Short mmCIF file of C-alpha atoms in Angstrom, two decimals:
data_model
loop_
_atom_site.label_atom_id
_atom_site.label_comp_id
_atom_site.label_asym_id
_atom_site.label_seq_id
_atom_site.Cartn_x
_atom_site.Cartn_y
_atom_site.Cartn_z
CA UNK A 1 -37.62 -19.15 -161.62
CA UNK A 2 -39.92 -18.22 -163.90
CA UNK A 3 -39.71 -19.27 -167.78
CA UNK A 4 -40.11 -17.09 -170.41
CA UNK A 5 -40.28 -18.57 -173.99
CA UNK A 6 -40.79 -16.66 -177.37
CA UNK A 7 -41.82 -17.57 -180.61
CA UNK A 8 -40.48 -17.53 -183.44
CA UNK A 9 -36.79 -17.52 -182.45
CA UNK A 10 -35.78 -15.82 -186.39
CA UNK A 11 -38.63 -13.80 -188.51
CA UNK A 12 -38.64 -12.99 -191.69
CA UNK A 13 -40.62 -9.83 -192.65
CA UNK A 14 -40.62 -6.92 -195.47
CA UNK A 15 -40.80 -3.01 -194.99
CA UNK A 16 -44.75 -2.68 -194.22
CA UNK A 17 -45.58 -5.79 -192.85
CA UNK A 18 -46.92 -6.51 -189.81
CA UNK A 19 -45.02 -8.66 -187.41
CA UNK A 20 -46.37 -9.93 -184.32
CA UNK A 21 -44.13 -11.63 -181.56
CA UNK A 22 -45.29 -13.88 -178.81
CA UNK A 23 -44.08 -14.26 -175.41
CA UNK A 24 -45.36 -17.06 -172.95
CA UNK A 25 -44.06 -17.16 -169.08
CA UNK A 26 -44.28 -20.42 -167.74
CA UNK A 27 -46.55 -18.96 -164.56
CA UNK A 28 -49.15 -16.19 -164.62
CA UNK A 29 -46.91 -12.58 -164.24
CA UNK A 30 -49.99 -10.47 -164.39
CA UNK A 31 -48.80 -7.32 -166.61
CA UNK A 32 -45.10 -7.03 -165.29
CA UNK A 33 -43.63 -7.52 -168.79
CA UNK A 34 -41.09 -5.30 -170.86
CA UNK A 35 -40.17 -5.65 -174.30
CA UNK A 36 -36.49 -4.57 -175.55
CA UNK A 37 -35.17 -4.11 -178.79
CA UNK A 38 -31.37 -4.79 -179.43
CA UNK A 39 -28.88 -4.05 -182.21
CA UNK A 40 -26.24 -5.52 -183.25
CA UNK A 41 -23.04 -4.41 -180.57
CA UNK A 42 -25.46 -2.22 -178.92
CA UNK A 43 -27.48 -2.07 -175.23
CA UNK A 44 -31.14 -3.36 -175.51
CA UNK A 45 -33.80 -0.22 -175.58
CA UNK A 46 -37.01 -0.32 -173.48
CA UNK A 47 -40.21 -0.02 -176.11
CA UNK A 48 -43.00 -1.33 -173.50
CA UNK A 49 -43.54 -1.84 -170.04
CA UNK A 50 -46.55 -3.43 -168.10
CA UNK A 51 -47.15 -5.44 -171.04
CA UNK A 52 -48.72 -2.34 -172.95
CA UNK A 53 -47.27 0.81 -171.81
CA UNK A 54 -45.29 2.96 -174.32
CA UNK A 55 -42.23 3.85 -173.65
CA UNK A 56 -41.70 7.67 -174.35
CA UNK A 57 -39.78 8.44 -177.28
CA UNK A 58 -40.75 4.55 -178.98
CA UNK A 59 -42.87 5.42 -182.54
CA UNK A 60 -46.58 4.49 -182.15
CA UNK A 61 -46.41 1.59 -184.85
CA UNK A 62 -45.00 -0.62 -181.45
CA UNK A 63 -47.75 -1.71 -179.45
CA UNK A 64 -47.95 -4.28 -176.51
CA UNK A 65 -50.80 -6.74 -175.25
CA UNK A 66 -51.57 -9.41 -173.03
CA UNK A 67 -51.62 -10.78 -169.52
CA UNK A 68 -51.12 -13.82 -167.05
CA UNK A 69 -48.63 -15.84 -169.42
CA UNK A 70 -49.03 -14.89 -172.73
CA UNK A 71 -47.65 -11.70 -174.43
CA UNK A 72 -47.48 -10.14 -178.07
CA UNK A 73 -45.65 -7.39 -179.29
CA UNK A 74 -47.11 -5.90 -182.86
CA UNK A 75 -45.04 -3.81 -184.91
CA UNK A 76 -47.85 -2.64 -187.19
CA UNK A 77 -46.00 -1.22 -190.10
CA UNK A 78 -42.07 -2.96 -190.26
CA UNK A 79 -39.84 -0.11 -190.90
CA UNK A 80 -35.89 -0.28 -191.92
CA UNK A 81 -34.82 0.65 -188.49
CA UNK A 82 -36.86 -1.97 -186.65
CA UNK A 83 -34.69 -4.86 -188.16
CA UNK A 84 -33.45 -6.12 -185.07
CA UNK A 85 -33.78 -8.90 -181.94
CA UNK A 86 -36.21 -8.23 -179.33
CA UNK A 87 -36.72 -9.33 -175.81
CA UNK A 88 -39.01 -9.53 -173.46
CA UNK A 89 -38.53 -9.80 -169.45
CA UNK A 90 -40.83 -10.22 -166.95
CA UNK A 91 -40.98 -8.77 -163.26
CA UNK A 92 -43.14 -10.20 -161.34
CA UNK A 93 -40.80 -10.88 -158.61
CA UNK A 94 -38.27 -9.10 -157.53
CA UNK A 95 -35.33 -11.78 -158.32
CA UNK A 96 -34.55 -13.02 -160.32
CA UNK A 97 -36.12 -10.68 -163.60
CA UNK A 98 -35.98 -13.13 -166.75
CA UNK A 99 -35.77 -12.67 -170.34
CA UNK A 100 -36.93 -14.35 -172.96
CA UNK A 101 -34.11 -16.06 -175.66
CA UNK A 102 -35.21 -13.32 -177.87
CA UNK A 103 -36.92 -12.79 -181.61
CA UNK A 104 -34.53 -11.91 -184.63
CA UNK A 105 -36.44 -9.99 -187.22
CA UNK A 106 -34.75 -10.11 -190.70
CA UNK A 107 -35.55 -8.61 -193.78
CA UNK A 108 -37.11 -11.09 -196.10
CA UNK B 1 -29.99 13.66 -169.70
CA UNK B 2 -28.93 10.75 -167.00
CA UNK B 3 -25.99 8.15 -168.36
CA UNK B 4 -24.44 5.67 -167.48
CA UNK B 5 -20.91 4.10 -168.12
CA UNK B 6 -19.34 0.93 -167.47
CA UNK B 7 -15.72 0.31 -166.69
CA UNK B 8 -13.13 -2.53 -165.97
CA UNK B 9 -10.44 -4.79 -167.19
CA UNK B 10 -11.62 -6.25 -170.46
CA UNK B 11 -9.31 -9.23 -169.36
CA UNK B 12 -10.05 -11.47 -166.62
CA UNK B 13 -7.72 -14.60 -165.38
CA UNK B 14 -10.07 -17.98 -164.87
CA UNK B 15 -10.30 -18.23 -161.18
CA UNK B 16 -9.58 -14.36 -160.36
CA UNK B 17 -12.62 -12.13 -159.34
CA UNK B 18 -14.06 -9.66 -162.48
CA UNK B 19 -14.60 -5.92 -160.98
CA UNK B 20 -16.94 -3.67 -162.74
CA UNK B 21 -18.31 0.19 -161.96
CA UNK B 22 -21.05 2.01 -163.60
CA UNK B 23 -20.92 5.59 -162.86
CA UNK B 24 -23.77 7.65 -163.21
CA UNK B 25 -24.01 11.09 -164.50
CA UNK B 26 -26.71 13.79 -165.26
CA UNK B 27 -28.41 12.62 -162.39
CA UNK B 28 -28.06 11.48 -158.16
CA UNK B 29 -28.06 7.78 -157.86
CA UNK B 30 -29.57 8.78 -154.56
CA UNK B 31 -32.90 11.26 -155.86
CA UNK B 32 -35.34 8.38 -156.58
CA UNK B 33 -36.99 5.12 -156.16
CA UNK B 34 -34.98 3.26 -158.81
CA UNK B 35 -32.62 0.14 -158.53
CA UNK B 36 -29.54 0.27 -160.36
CA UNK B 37 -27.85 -3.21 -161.82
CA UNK B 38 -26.17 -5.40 -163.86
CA UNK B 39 -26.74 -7.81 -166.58
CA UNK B 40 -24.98 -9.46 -169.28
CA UNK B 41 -24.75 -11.28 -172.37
CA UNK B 42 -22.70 -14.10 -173.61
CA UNK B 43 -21.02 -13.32 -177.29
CA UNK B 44 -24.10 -14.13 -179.52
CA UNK B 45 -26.46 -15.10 -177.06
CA UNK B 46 -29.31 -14.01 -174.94
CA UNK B 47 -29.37 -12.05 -171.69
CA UNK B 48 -29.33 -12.89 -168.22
CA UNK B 49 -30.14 -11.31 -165.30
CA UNK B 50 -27.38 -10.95 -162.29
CA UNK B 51 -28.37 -8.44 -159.96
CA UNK B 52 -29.60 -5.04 -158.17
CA UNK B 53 -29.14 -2.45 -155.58
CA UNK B 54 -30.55 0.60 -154.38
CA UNK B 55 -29.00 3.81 -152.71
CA UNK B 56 -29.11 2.01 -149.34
CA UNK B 57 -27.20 -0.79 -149.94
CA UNK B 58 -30.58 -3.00 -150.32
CA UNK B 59 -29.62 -5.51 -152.97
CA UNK B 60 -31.22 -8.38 -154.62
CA UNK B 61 -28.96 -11.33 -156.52
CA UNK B 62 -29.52 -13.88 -159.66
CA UNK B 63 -29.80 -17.07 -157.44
CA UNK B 64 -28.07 -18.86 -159.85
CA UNK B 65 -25.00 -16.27 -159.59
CA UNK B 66 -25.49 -15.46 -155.72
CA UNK B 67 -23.04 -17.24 -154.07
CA UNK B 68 -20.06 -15.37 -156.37
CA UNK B 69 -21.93 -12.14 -156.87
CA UNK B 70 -21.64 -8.72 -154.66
CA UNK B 71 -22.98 -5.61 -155.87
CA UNK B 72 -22.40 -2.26 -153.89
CA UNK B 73 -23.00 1.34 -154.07
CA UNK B 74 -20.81 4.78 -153.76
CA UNK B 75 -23.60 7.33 -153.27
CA UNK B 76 -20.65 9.98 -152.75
CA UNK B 77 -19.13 9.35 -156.28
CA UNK B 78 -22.65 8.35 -158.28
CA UNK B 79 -21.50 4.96 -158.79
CA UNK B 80 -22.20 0.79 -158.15
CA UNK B 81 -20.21 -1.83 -158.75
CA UNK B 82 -19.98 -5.59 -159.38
CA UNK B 83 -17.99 -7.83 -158.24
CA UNK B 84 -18.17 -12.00 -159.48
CA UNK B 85 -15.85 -14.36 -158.28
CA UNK B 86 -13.69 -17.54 -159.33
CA UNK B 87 -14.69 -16.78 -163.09
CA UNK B 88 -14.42 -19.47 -165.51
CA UNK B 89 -14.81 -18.91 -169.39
CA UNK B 90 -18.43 -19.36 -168.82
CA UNK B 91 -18.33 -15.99 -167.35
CA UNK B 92 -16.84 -14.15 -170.69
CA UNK B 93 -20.02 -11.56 -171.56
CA UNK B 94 -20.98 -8.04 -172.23
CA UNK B 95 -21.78 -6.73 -169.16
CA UNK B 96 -24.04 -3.93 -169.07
CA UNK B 97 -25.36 -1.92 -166.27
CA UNK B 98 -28.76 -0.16 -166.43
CA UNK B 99 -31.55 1.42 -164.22
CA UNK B 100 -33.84 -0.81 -162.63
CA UNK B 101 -37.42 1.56 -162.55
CA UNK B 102 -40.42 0.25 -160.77
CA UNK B 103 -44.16 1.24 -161.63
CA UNK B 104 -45.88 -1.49 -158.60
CA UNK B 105 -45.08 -3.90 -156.18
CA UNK B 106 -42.81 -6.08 -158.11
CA UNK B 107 -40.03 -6.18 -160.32
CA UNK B 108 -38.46 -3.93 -162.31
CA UNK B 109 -38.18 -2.84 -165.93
CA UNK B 110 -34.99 -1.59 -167.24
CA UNK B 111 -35.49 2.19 -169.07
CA UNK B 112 -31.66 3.15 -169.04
CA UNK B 113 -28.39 1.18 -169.99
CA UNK B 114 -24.92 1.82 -170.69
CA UNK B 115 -23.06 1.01 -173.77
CA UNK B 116 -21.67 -2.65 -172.30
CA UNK B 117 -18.36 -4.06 -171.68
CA UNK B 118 -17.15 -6.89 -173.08
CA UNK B 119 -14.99 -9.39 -170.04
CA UNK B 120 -13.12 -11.73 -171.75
CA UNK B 121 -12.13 -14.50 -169.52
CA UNK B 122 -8.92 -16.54 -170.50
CA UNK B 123 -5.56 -17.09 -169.52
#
């Protein structure tokens, strides 16, 4: 199976700030890589897919880059909403998908 | 505006088999390309990947859940199901199910999901 490990685990950040989290996979998965976000008792939402690709709806300030094994996802502007975990999950094979243990963004 | 909704016993005995469906609505489970699967997530921790199936009956399994896994399709009532056997408290999650959507010749990323269940496995 392929490994995916992100860093930091927990992030501390203020309204404004730009956050940046890192994804690794412990193999090259070219650009099959999606980034969730999750809140608290709810279902994960899609914000990128093939590593850079917006998912419609998701504001602008999310952005996605990378390939092979490492991954970031920028959120250039922290906004009250966006106080949440995220995940990512690669897909370069068709079983099994992965996910990272996910990022925990708190307010500072 | 497609949806989808699990449902099943929130309460599952240790050793008894946990049935889920996800029915689909606002859209044919049949009109595309997609997958359609599970996954779930222990209380408080990350997720995990179990498995997938497409309007055929084509499916693909979590090797490390194969063996107690089946996942199958009702085309006629826009619905899948899971199925995992001999559960053991290991086993108590949300389970969610979601639309598995692919843009090349791998994987899948997940663009829909329903609300979760939570399976609570105890005696």
């Amino acid at each position: 199976d392929i490994q995916m490990t992100q860093s930091p685990s927990t992030l501390s950040a203020s309204v404004g700030d730009r956050v940046t989290i890192t994804c690794r996979a412990s193999q090259s998965i070219s650009s099959w890589l999606a980034w969730y976000q999750q809140k608290p008792g709810k279902a994960p939402k899609l914000l990128i897919y093939k590593a850079s690709s917006l998912e419609s709806e998701v504001p602008s300030r999310f952005s996605g880059s990378g390939s092979g094994t490492e991954f970031t996802l920028t959120i250039s502007s922290l906004q009250p909403d966006d106080f949440a975990t995220y995940y990512c999950q690669q897909y370069s094979t068709y079983s099994p998908l992965t996910f990272g243990g996910g990022t925990k963004v708190e307010i500072k | 505006q497609l949806q989808l909704q699990e449902s099943g016993p929130g309460l599952v005995k240790p050793s008894e088999t946990l049935s889920l469906t996800c029915t689909v609505s606002g859209g044919s489970i049949s009109s595309s390309s997609d997958y359609w699967g599970w996954i779930r997530q222990p209380p408080g921790k990350g997720l995990e990947w179990i498995g997938s199936i497409y309007s055929s009956g084509s499916t693909y399994y979590n090797p490390s859940l194969q063996s107690r896994v089946t996942i199958s399709v009702d085309t006629s009532k826009n619905q899948f199901s899971l199925k995992l056997s001999s559960v053991t408290a290991a086993d108590t999650a949300v389970y969610y199910c979601a639309r598995h959507r692919s843009v090349g010749p791998t994987g899948w990323h997940l663009d829909l999901w329903g609300r979760g269940t939570l399976v609570t496995v105890s005696s």
